[in-house]
């Protein structure tokens, strides 16, 4: 029987501002990528999301980012690698504090936004992120794009890597994502998104924008929480996965076995 | 034989900006109040100070503050107590990450600047700070002004409290500090400062601005690192303490015993 | 015939985060209190709101605040008066740049949130705000609570003052607002809010929480844009005012004459 | 007789942190590139530097930057061009407020740090900076590297451009600067720096790191204020220029004529 993790970005409000429905999504996902205050999130939001996630058995992941609230971490920054390592340690550690308050712990790390995209290719920044995870806790798996420089360096450094698939993002024929600015980069039709999720898990493939089929070994499916119909979409994705006999699993489960 | 801890605020630069000579002071103090990024400090500075402190056996304390880089944490903020608790957990946890990277740990908490002063009297914010320390790790002692609301609430909540004396600050007859804005609030003459430190430890008293003598049970002496002659002053304070047969002791030692 | 200005806080998003429907409200109000980046707002939002306001003949006011994005300017800060003056000059000047890009100009100043409330009584901070407005452009009127220390000092310094009434906030018998944290502080029933607005303008009075009637000389009615039904409420307020023969007028008109 | 402007980055402290000796440098330079709060500077520092510059007849320029206090504007950010334009308008406008308080005005714009370097080649961001200056005041000259994409686009858009030479930076044979990270990128020997300044103005050339001679038409010489011996170096540069019969001239003078 197939199994997969279902992850979403959570805790991405800041102060009075809200983004996405954290509570509704925590009922649906198995892993929560919690913003750590550098692109979104603040101490109160972090505490609340960690408390709810822990109560519901949802895995808590550190969604680490460039330091850029004004740009929501969506602009690449040429930060020096040593500084980047330090910034990521800071974020994981801060979030772990709130996870431990909830008698849980940070169990994985997922880079956010522009950092996620940058380290698909950038060896220096990818190595800086890997160095941060290893320094903080070398047992923490990292979540990233299959085929990325990031996952390659992480695996070589002995970190467990989790292959991620995006149910609601358009793919290029080479397995990369269509950049956010490009029309059609983000899918909105719930049925389509749910079908793509199932196909990723069951068949290990996704259809690219040019109609070609890309092989993808998704151990975790990412769904976005900040689109207008986010909750309804995640509900449908979850249901379709279950209807197709796929077991939903948080990372800590995956972490105990050997992901193929 | 008398013993005392010698603490200083460290890691108070930010980005390109420097404040004080961290390395020189780490050679002299027994406890480092490390800024956590809210009033000063950044991830790189935090990592470096923690690494050096750990290497030299200096205790690492979380110098927690209001979130106010622009004001260096020197302006009181009417932050809601729950939010304040969360902000302090965030800071302790982040610093603890760097301390653990250095195979050490945060071993005490000291509020900074306007927060330190506010909770001398403010029950609500004092309780919020105490709640944060208890939530993060109830074994962590807190450093504060003898007679303050903060230490009273902390002790009532079961936290170990450390009485602090300020060798380079003028005292009011009631045991409080002369506010920073007032002329003469900060002493600059090294010999005077060193003598006051010795008198606090040996005789348990300090002379107030009106000439009266205030009883003070200082378990830790604070010296400031951001004044022009900081290093020379701390050297002299340290030497005079040693010359008077006083044993210099970091908090963890105090923490293991029962401070009198 | 009566006349009144209708103002709302606008441009209070930040980066990806939104708050209120700026475009819809700009169709309804006569004056826009535009956030200047210190409690909310960013350069892009400021440019857009100024452009739309200018196009529609809505007056552009600088909604100046404590520097506190994390707290949305809702926490009082003990900032030094000289620094506060400088911060307010900075905000007015920055906004004026965008107003001038749109061939308009900042035509009034309204303090936001905790600063608005603090200077109802705090002489030092009130004087600091007045000093900033005078330094930037002594012809700019200021908007504030009737009877406040702020308006008293502003008038004494030769600034034009605009008396503000809050249609959707509960009043205390002494003419102050029920603090935001208190249940019932913010009214939500559109019909009630609209009736209070009309009564303020036509009869110069408002009913306080204890049932007593408070005299209030409102030259400008504030409606909030960040409540769930904001647009519908403002529409109703506007319509009721017009239905009652009240002429809606932006500040610049008021500014040219002598407000009664 | 030759003439040249002498510019330095000023007002680059932040809050309690200081960088460089603003007052000493304002006695020596003819143009002050004043930080606007995005990479350094705060409202109080901006006001003070503008007041002193105005009093001493030093031209006030907006030293505009990426929004990055943590990195001092030294890390390139992939900010969207429209947003970049807005951020630069915001900075110029804010600084102009303080310049006008001092009965002066912003009279030129100089990009800072990573932005300065990025727009040597980056057409999109260069155009965004040009758009900001044109929108704010098309009469403001811009300061930049001779041969840069920035100055080419600025000139094509009708802006006056000022060619800048760096007396204390090493040059590559193609007229670019040796990047800051590279050893030898910043010169420290006062006599050498002063001689290079004179040669730039008198002979229109500078010796590159490989010993080749690069033609450079410097209308303004930049000296850095944040190096240890900054004041002494600028004194010597100024004296050597004067000793060689070169007239020191602020931009507004240049701006009124036609720079050759």
PDB file of N, CA, C and O in Angstrom, chain A residues 72-134:
ATOM      1  N   UNK A  72       8.140  38.802   2.243  1.00  0.00           N
ATOM      2  CA  UNK A  72       7.605  37.466   2.530  1.00  0.00           C
ATOM      3  C   UNK A  72       8.594  36.377   2.089  1.00  0.00           C
ATOM      4  O   UNK A  72       8.194  35.274   1.723  1.00  0.00           O
ATOM      5  N   UNK A  73       9.875  36.682   2.119  1.00  0.00           N
ATOM      6  CA  UNK A  73      10.875  35.668   1.770  1.00  0.00           C
ATOM      7  C   UNK A  73      10.828  35.232   0.326  1.00  0.00           C
ATOM      8  O   UNK A  73      11.343  34.163  -0.019  1.00  0.00           O
ATOM      9  N   UNK A  74      10.217  36.050  -0.511  1.00  0.00           N
ATOM     10  CA  UNK A  74      10.067  35.646  -1.915  1.00  0.00           C
ATOM     11  C   UNK A  74      11.109  36.281  -2.828  1.00  0.00           C
ATOM     12  O   UNK A  74      11.024  36.158  -4.035  1.00  0.00           O
ATOM     13  N   UNK A  75      12.071  37.015  -2.274  1.00  0.00           N
ATOM     14  CA  UNK A  75      13.129  37.612  -3.078  1.00  0.00           C
ATOM     15  C   UNK A  75      14.464  36.990  -2.667  1.00  0.00           C
ATOM     16  O   UNK A  75      14.810  36.997  -1.483  1.00  0.00           O
ATOM     17  N   UNK A  76      15.187  36.465  -3.639  1.00  0.00           N
ATOM     18  CA  UNK A  76      16.496  35.888  -3.325  1.00  0.00           C
ATOM     19  C   UNK A  76      17.405  36.977  -2.775  1.00  0.00           C
ATOM     20  O   UNK A  76      17.379  38.112  -3.247  1.00  0.00           O
ATOM     21  N   UNK A  77      18.182  36.644  -1.751  1.00  0.00           N
ATOM     22  CA  UNK A  77      19.140  37.568  -1.151  1.00  0.00           C
ATOM     23  C   UNK A  77      20.517  36.917  -1.194  1.00  0.00           C
ATOM     24  O   UNK A  77      20.667  35.742  -0.874  1.00  0.00           O
ATOM     25  N   UNK A  78      21.505  37.708  -1.615  1.00  0.00           N
ATOM     26  CA  UNK A  78      22.876  37.188  -1.688  1.00  0.00           C
ATOM     27  C   UNK A  78      23.524  37.207  -0.321  1.00  0.00           C
ATOM     28  O   UNK A  78      24.600  37.789  -0.132  1.00  0.00           O
ATOM     29  N   UNK A  79      22.895  36.544   0.626  1.00  0.00           N
ATOM     30  CA  UNK A  79      23.449  36.532   1.972  1.00  0.00           C
ATOM     31  C   UNK A  79      24.672  35.605   2.009  1.00  0.00           C
ATOM     32  O   UNK A  79      24.692  34.560   1.341  1.00  0.00           O
ATOM     33  N   UNK A  80      25.668  36.004   2.771  1.00  0.00           N
ATOM     34  CA  UNK A  80      26.877  35.208   2.901  1.00  0.00           C
ATOM     35  C   UNK A  80      26.529  33.848   3.506  1.00  0.00           C
ATOM     36  O   UNK A  80      25.689  33.765   4.400  1.00  0.00           O
ATOM     37  N   UNK A  81      27.190  32.779   3.069  1.00  0.00           N
ATOM     38  CA  UNK A  81      26.777  31.437   3.520  1.00  0.00           C
ATOM     39  C   UNK A  81      26.872  31.243   5.033  1.00  0.00           C
ATOM     40  O   UNK A  81      25.992  30.608   5.623  1.00  0.00           O
ATOM     41  N   UNK A  82      27.914  31.791   5.643  1.00  0.00           N
ATOM     42  CA  UNK A  82      28.047  31.604   7.088  1.00  0.00           C
ATOM     43  C   UNK A  82      26.888  32.301   7.818  1.00  0.00           C
ATOM     44  O   UNK A  82      26.318  31.749   8.770  1.00  0.00           O
ATOM     45  N   UNK A  83      26.548  33.478   7.348  1.00  0.00           N
ATOM     46  CA  UNK A  83      25.428  34.190   7.947  1.00  0.00           C
ATOM     47  C   UNK A  83      24.124  33.423   7.733  1.00  0.00           C
ATOM     48  O   UNK A  83      23.284  33.339   8.626  1.00  0.00           O
ATOM     49  N   UNK A  84      23.960  32.871   6.529  1.00  0.00           N
ATOM     50  CA  UNK A  84      22.742  32.099   6.237  1.00  0.00           C
ATOM     51  C   UNK A  84      22.634  30.908   7.182  1.00  0.00           C
ATOM     52  O   UNK A  84      21.557  30.613   7.725  1.00  0.00           O
ATOM     53  N   UNK A  85      23.736  30.230   7.384  1.00  0.00           N
ATOM     54  CA  UNK A  85      23.732  29.101   8.325  1.00  0.00           C
ATOM     55  C   UNK A  85      23.262  29.565   9.708  1.00  0.00           C
ATOM     56  O   UNK A  85      22.391  28.937  10.325  1.00  0.00           O
ATOM     57  N   UNK A  86      23.816  30.661  10.154  1.00  0.00           N
ATOM     58  CA  UNK A  86      23.455  31.163  11.486  1.00  0.00           C
ATOM     59  C   UNK A  86      21.977  31.546  11.549  1.00  0.00           C
ATOM     60  O   UNK A  86      21.295  31.282  12.543  1.00  0.00           O
ATOM     61  N   UNK A  87      21.481  32.175  10.499  1.00  0.00           N
ATOM     62  CA  UNK A  87      20.070  32.594  10.486  1.00  0.00           C
ATOM     63  C   UNK A  87      19.135  31.384  10.539  1.00  0.00           C
ATOM     64  O   UNK A  87      18.055  31.438  11.132  1.00  0.00           O
ATOM     65  N   UNK A  88      19.561  30.301   9.915  1.00  0.00           N
ATOM     66  CA  UNK A  88      18.694  29.121   9.895  1.00  0.00           C
ATOM     67  C   UNK A  88      18.742  28.397  11.235  1.00  0.00           C
ATOM     68  O   UNK A  88      17.717  27.907  11.722  1.00  0.00           O
ATOM     69  N   UNK A  89      19.909  28.344  11.840  1.00  0.00           N
ATOM     70  CA  UNK A  89      19.987  27.776  13.190  1.00  0.00           C
ATOM     71  C   UNK A  89      19.060  28.555  14.130  1.00  0.00           C
ATOM     72  O   UNK A  89      18.304  27.964  14.909  1.00  0.00           O
ATOM     73  N   UNK A  90      19.132  29.877  14.023  1.00  0.00           N
ATOM     74  CA  UNK A  90      18.299  30.743  14.879  1.00  0.00           C
ATOM     75  C   UNK A  90      16.824  30.386  14.730  1.00  0.00           C
ATOM     76  O   UNK A  90      16.096  30.242  15.716  1.00  0.00           O
ATOM     77  N   UNK A  91      16.385  30.237  13.498  1.00  0.00           N
ATOM     78  CA  UNK A  91      14.971  29.964  13.247  1.00  0.00           C
ATOM     79  C   UNK A  91      14.545  28.587  13.757  1.00  0.00           C
ATOM     80  O   UNK A  91      13.493  28.441  14.379  1.00  0.00           O
ATOM     81  N   UNK A  92      15.357  27.587  13.471  1.00  0.00           N
ATOM     82  CA  UNK A  92      14.995  26.236  13.931  1.00  0.00           C
ATOM     83  C   UNK A  92      14.938  26.217  15.456  1.00  0.00           C
ATOM     84  O   UNK A  92      14.005  25.669  16.054  1.00  0.00           O
ATOM     85  N   UNK A  93      15.935  26.824  16.070  1.00  0.00           N
ATOM     86  CA  UNK A  93      16.004  26.807  17.535  1.00  0.00           C
ATOM     87  C   UNK A  93      14.807  27.521  18.154  1.00  0.00           C
ATOM     88  O   UNK A  93      14.218  27.031  19.125  1.00  0.00           O
ATOM     89  N   UNK A  94      14.451  28.678  17.587  1.00  0.00           N
ATOM     90  CA  UNK A  94      13.321  29.430  18.145  1.00  0.00           C
ATOM     91  C   UNK A  94      12.040  28.609  18.043  1.00  0.00           C
ATOM     92  O   UNK A  94      11.266  28.506  18.996  1.00  0.00           O
ATOM     93  N   UNK A  95      11.818  28.015  16.868  1.00  0.00           N
ATOM     94  CA  UNK A  95      10.600  27.221  16.706  1.00  0.00           C
ATOM     95  C   UNK A  95      10.614  26.006  17.622  1.00  0.00           C
ATOM     96  O   UNK A  95       9.588  25.631  18.206  1.00  0.00           O
ATOM     97  N   UNK A  96      11.764  25.397  17.741  1.00  0.00           N
ATOM     98  CA  UNK A  96      11.868  24.218  18.598  1.00  0.00           C
ATOM     99  C   UNK A  96      11.470  24.559  20.033  1.00  0.00           C
ATOM    100  O   UNK A  96      10.910  23.720  20.740  1.00  0.00           O
ATOM    101  N   UNK A  97      11.769  25.784  20.462  1.00  0.00           N
ATOM    102  CA  UNK A  97      11.344  26.206  21.791  1.00  0.00           C
ATOM    103  C   UNK A  97       9.838  26.085  21.960  1.00  0.00           C
ATOM    104  O   UNK A  97       9.349  25.555  22.966  1.00  0.00           O
ATOM    105  N   UNK A  98       9.094  26.551  20.974  1.00  0.00           N
ATOM    106  CA  UNK A  98       7.630  26.474  21.069  1.00  0.00           C
ATOM    107  C   UNK A  98       7.124  25.042  20.886  1.00  0.00           C
ATOM    108  O   UNK A  98       6.124  24.647  21.484  1.00  0.00           O
ATOM    109  N   UNK A  99       7.814  24.278  20.060  1.00  0.00           N
ATOM    110  CA  UNK A  99       7.418  22.876  19.893  1.00  0.00           C
ATOM    111  C   UNK A  99       7.595  22.130  21.218  1.00  0.00           C
ATOM    112  O   UNK A  99       6.728  21.346  21.625  1.00  0.00           O
ATOM    113  N   UNK A 100       8.702  22.408  21.886  1.00  0.00           N
ATOM    114  CA  UNK A 100       8.948  21.729  23.168  1.00  0.00           C
ATOM    115  C   UNK A 100       7.972  22.184  24.250  1.00  0.00           C
ATOM    116  O   UNK A 100       7.555  21.390  25.091  1.00  0.00           O
ATOM    117  N   UNK A 101       7.566  23.458  24.201  1.00  0.00           N
ATOM    118  CA  UNK A 101       6.526  23.926  25.121  1.00  0.00           C
ATOM    119  C   UNK A 101       5.267  23.068  24.963  1.00  0.00           C
ATOM    120  O   UNK A 101       4.521  22.866  25.924  1.00  0.00           O
ATOM    121  N   UNK A 102       5.042  22.614  23.728  1.00  0.00           N
ATOM    122  CA  UNK A 102       3.863  21.801  23.450  1.00  0.00           C
ATOM    123  C   UNK A 102       4.179  20.317  23.572  1.00  0.00           C
ATOM    124  O   UNK A 102       3.428  19.469  23.076  1.00  0.00           O
ATOM    125  N   UNK A 103       5.305  20.012  24.223  1.00  0.00           N
ATOM    126  CA  UNK A 103       5.746  18.621  24.411  1.00  0.00           C
ATOM    127  C   UNK A 103       5.922  17.893  23.089  1.00  0.00           C
ATOM    128  O   UNK A 103       5.677  16.693  22.971  1.00  0.00           O
ATOM    129  N   UNK A 104       6.312  18.642  22.084  1.00  0.00           N
ATOM    130  CA  UNK A 104       6.645  18.070  20.795  1.00  0.00           C
ATOM    131  C   UNK A 104       8.067  18.534  20.460  1.00  0.00           C
ATOM    132  O   UNK A 104       8.836  18.890  21.355  1.00  0.00           O
ATOM    133  N   UNK A 105       8.425  18.527  19.189  1.00  0.00           N
ATOM    134  CA  UNK A 105       9.755  18.984  18.771  1.00  0.00           C
ATOM    135  C   UNK A 105       9.716  19.261  17.283  1.00  0.00           C
ATOM    136  O   UNK A 105       8.825  18.773  16.579  1.00  0.00           O
ATOM    137  N   UNK A 106      10.638  20.068  16.810  1.00  0.00           N
ATOM    138  CA  UNK A 106      10.801  20.225  15.359  1.00  0.00           C
ATOM    139  C   UNK A 106      11.325  18.902  14.820  1.00  0.00           C
ATOM    140  O   UNK A 106      12.319  18.364  15.335  1.00  0.00           O
ATOM    141  N   UNK A 107      10.627  18.359  13.811  1.00  0.00           N
ATOM    142  CA  UNK A 107      11.050  17.047  13.301  1.00  0.00           C
ATOM    143  C   UNK A 107      11.527  17.081  11.856  1.00  0.00           C
ATOM    144  O   UNK A 107      11.888  16.040  11.317  1.00  0.00           O
ATOM    145  N   UNK A 108      11.492  18.237  11.230  1.00  0.00           N
ATOM    146  CA  UNK A 108      12.080  18.353   9.886  1.00  0.00           C
ATOM    147  C   UNK A 108      12.285  19.822   9.566  1.00  0.00           C
ATOM    148  O   UNK A 108      11.798  20.698  10.304  1.00  0.00           O
ATOM    149  N   UNK A 109      12.968  20.096   8.466  1.00  0.00           N
ATOM    150  CA  UNK A 109      13.254  21.462   8.027  1.00  0.00           C
ATOM    151  C   UNK A 109      12.882  21.598   6.554  1.00  0.00           C
ATOM    152  O   UNK A 109      13.232  20.745   5.746  1.00  0.00           O
ATOM    153  N   UNK A 110      12.144  22.671   6.243  1.00  0.00           N
ATOM    154  CA  UNK A 110      11.818  22.953   4.841  1.00  0.00           C
ATOM    155  C   UNK A 110      12.114  24.417   4.538  1.00  0.00           C
ATOM    156  O   UNK A 110      11.520  25.304   5.138  1.00  0.00           O
ATOM    157  N   UNK A 111      13.018  24.672   3.611  1.00  0.00           N
ATOM    158  CA  UNK A 111      13.272  26.065   3.203  1.00  0.00           C
ATOM    159  C   UNK A 111      12.037  26.655   2.527  1.00  0.00           C
ATOM    160  O   UNK A 111      11.266  25.946   1.864  1.00  0.00           O
ATOM    161  N   UNK A 112      11.905  27.970   2.659  1.00  0.00           N
ATOM    162  CA  UNK A 112      10.723  28.670   2.152  1.00  0.00           C
ATOM    163  C   UNK A 112      11.057  29.550   0.941  1.00  0.00           C
ATOM    164  O   UNK A 112      12.131  30.158   0.873  1.00  0.00           O
ATOM    165  N   UNK A 113      10.104  29.635   0.046  1.00  0.00           N
ATOM    166  CA  UNK A 113      10.092  30.665  -0.987  1.00  0.00           C
ATOM    167  C   UNK A 113      11.351  30.785  -1.818  1.00  0.00           C
ATOM    168  O   UNK A 113      11.797  29.837  -2.480  1.00  0.00           O
ATOM    169  N   UNK A 114      11.909  31.979  -1.805  1.00  0.00           N
ATOM    170  CA  UNK A 114      13.080  32.247  -2.648  1.00  0.00           C
ATOM    171  C   UNK A 114      14.275  31.398  -2.241  1.00  0.00           C
ATOM    172  O   UNK A 114      15.095  31.028  -3.083  1.00  0.00           O
ATOM    173  N   UNK A 115      14.375  31.076  -0.970  1.00  0.00           N
ATOM    174  CA  UNK A 115      15.488  30.232  -0.528  1.00  0.00           C
ATOM    175  C   UNK A 115      15.309  28.817  -1.085  1.00  0.00           C
ATOM    176  O   UNK A 115      16.272  28.208  -1.569  1.00  0.00           O
ATOM    177  N   UNK A 116      14.086  28.316  -1.020  1.00  0.00           N
ATOM    178  CA  UNK A 116      13.780  26.995  -1.591  1.00  0.00           C
ATOM    179  C   UNK A 116      14.206  26.946  -3.052  1.00  0.00           C
ATOM    180  O   UNK A 116      14.846  25.993  -3.504  1.00  0.00           O
ATOM    181  N   UNK A 117      13.843  27.990  -3.772  1.00  0.00           N
ATOM    182  CA  UNK A 117      14.148  28.017  -5.200  1.00  0.00           C
ATOM    183  C   UNK A 117      15.639  28.213  -5.479  1.00  0.00           C
ATOM    184  O   UNK A 117      16.201  27.598  -6.380  1.00  0.00           O
ATOM    185  N   UNK A 118      16.254  29.076  -4.695  1.00  0.00           N
ATOM    186  CA  UNK A 118      17.666  29.375  -4.922  1.00  0.00           C
ATOM    187  C   UNK A 118      18.545  28.134  -4.774  1.00  0.00           C
ATOM    188  O   UNK A 118      19.458  27.902  -5.563  1.00  0.00           O
ATOM    189  N   UNK A 119      18.237  27.333  -3.747  1.00  0.00           N
ATOM    190  CA  UNK A 119      19.127  26.197  -3.481  1.00  0.00           C
ATOM    191  C   UNK A 119      18.780  24.973  -4.318  1.00  0.00           C
ATOM    192  O   UNK A 119      19.378  23.922  -4.145  1.00  0.00           O
ATOM    193  N   UNK A 120      17.856  25.139  -5.247  1.00  0.00           N
ATOM    194  CA  UNK A 120      17.693  24.092  -6.260  1.00  0.00           C
ATOM    195  C   UNK A 120      18.990  24.013  -7.074  1.00  0.00           C
ATOM    196  O   UNK A 120      19.405  22.926  -7.482  1.00  0.00           O
ATOM    197  N   UNK A 121      19.650  25.137  -7.243  1.00  0.00           N
ATOM    198  CA  UNK A 121      20.878  25.186  -8.046  1.00  0.00           C
ATOM    199  C   UNK A 121      22.096  25.726  -7.318  1.00  0.00           C
ATOM    200  O   UNK A 121      23.215  25.411  -7.675  1.00  0.00           O
ATOM    201  N   UNK A 122      21.898  26.601  -6.344  1.00  0.00           N
ATOM    202  CA  UNK A 122      23.022  27.329  -5.753  1.00  0.00           C
ATOM    203  C   UNK A 122      23.740  26.459  -4.728  1.00  0.00           C
ATOM    204  O   UNK A 122      23.244  26.211  -3.631  1.00  0.00           O
ATOM    205  N   UNK A 123      24.938  26.023  -5.086  1.00  0.00           N
ATOM    206  CA  UNK A 123      25.674  25.092  -4.224  1.00  0.00           C
ATOM    207  C   UNK A 123      26.054  25.731  -2.889  1.00  0.00           C
ATOM    208  O   UNK A 123      26.021  25.089  -1.847  1.00  0.00           O
ATOM    209  N   UNK A 124      26.435  27.005  -2.950  1.00  0.00           N
ATOM    210  CA  UNK A 124      26.948  27.649  -1.739  1.00  0.00           C
ATOM    211  C   UNK A 124      25.842  27.821  -0.701  1.00  0.00           C
ATOM    212  O   UNK A 124      25.999  27.461   0.466  1.00  0.00           O
ATOM    213  N   UNK A 125      24.714  28.345  -1.143  1.00  0.00           N
ATOM    214  CA  UNK A 125      23.619  28.534  -0.182  1.00  0.00           C
ATOM    215  C   UNK A 125      23.021  27.184   0.227  1.00  0.00           C
ATOM    216  O   UNK A 125      22.600  27.009   1.378  1.00  0.00           O
ATOM    217  N   UNK A 126      22.954  26.232  -0.703  1.00  0.00           N
ATOM    218  CA  UNK A 126      22.448  24.904  -0.350  1.00  0.00           C
ATOM    219  C   UNK A 126      23.312  24.302   0.765  1.00  0.00           C
ATOM    220  O   UNK A 126      22.798  23.762   1.753  1.00  0.00           O
ATOM    221  N   UNK A 127      24.621  24.421   0.610  1.00  0.00           N
ATOM    222  CA  UNK A 127      25.527  23.878   1.629  1.00  0.00           C
ATOM    223  C   UNK A 127      25.366  24.608   2.951  1.00  0.00           C
ATOM    224  O   UNK A 127      25.500  24.000   4.023  1.00  0.00           O
ATOM    225  N   UNK A 128      25.053  25.893   2.876  1.00  0.00           N
ATOM    226  CA  UNK A 128      24.861  26.667   4.106  1.00  0.00           C
ATOM    227  C   UNK A 128      23.624  26.189   4.868  1.00  0.00           C
ATOM    228  O   UNK A 128      23.629  26.115   6.099  1.00  0.00           O
ATOM    229  N   UNK A 129      22.566  25.871   4.137  1.00  0.00           N
ATOM    230  CA  UNK A 129      21.357  25.356   4.784  1.00  0.00           C
ATOM    231  C   UNK A 129      21.642  23.979   5.392  1.00  0.00           C
ATOM    232  O   UNK A 129      21.269  23.693   6.548  1.00  0.00           O
ATOM    233  N   UNK A 130      22.308  23.154   4.644  1.00  0.00           N
ATOM    234  CA  UNK A 130      22.650  21.819   5.143  1.00  0.00           C
ATOM    235  C   UNK A 130      23.513  21.929   6.399  1.00  0.00           C
ATOM    236  O   UNK A 130      23.292  21.209   7.387  1.00  0.00           O
ATOM    237  N   UNK A 131      24.455  22.841   6.382  1.00  0.00           N
ATOM    238  CA  UNK A 131      25.325  23.018   7.554  1.00  0.00           C
ATOM    239  C   UNK A 131      24.516  23.404   8.785  1.00  0.00           C
ATOM    240  O   UNK A 131      24.814  22.958   9.899  1.00  0.00           O
ATOM    241  N   UNK A 132      23.500  24.228   8.587  1.00  0.00           N
ATOM    242  CA  UNK A 132      22.672  24.654   9.714  1.00  0.00           C
ATOM    243  C   UNK A 132      21.911  23.478  10.311  1.00  0.00           C
ATOM    244  O   UNK A 132      21.864  23.302  11.533  1.00  0.00           O
ATOM    245  N   UNK A 133      21.311  22.660   9.457  1.00  0.00           N
ATOM    246  CA  UNK A 133      20.537  21.520   9.956  1.00  0.00           C
ATOM    247  C   UNK A 133      21.453  20.537  10.673  1.00  0.00           C
ATOM    248  O   UNK A 133      21.144  20.055  11.765  1.00  0.00           O
ATOM    249  N   UNK A 134      22.591  20.266  10.071  1.00  0.00           N
ATOM    250  CA  UNK A 134      23.543  19.337  10.703  1.00  0.00           C
ATOM    251  C   UNK A 134      24.004  19.866  12.054  1.00  0.00           C
ATOM    252  O   UNK A 134      24.139  19.103  13.020  1.00  0.00           O
TER     253      UNK A 134
END
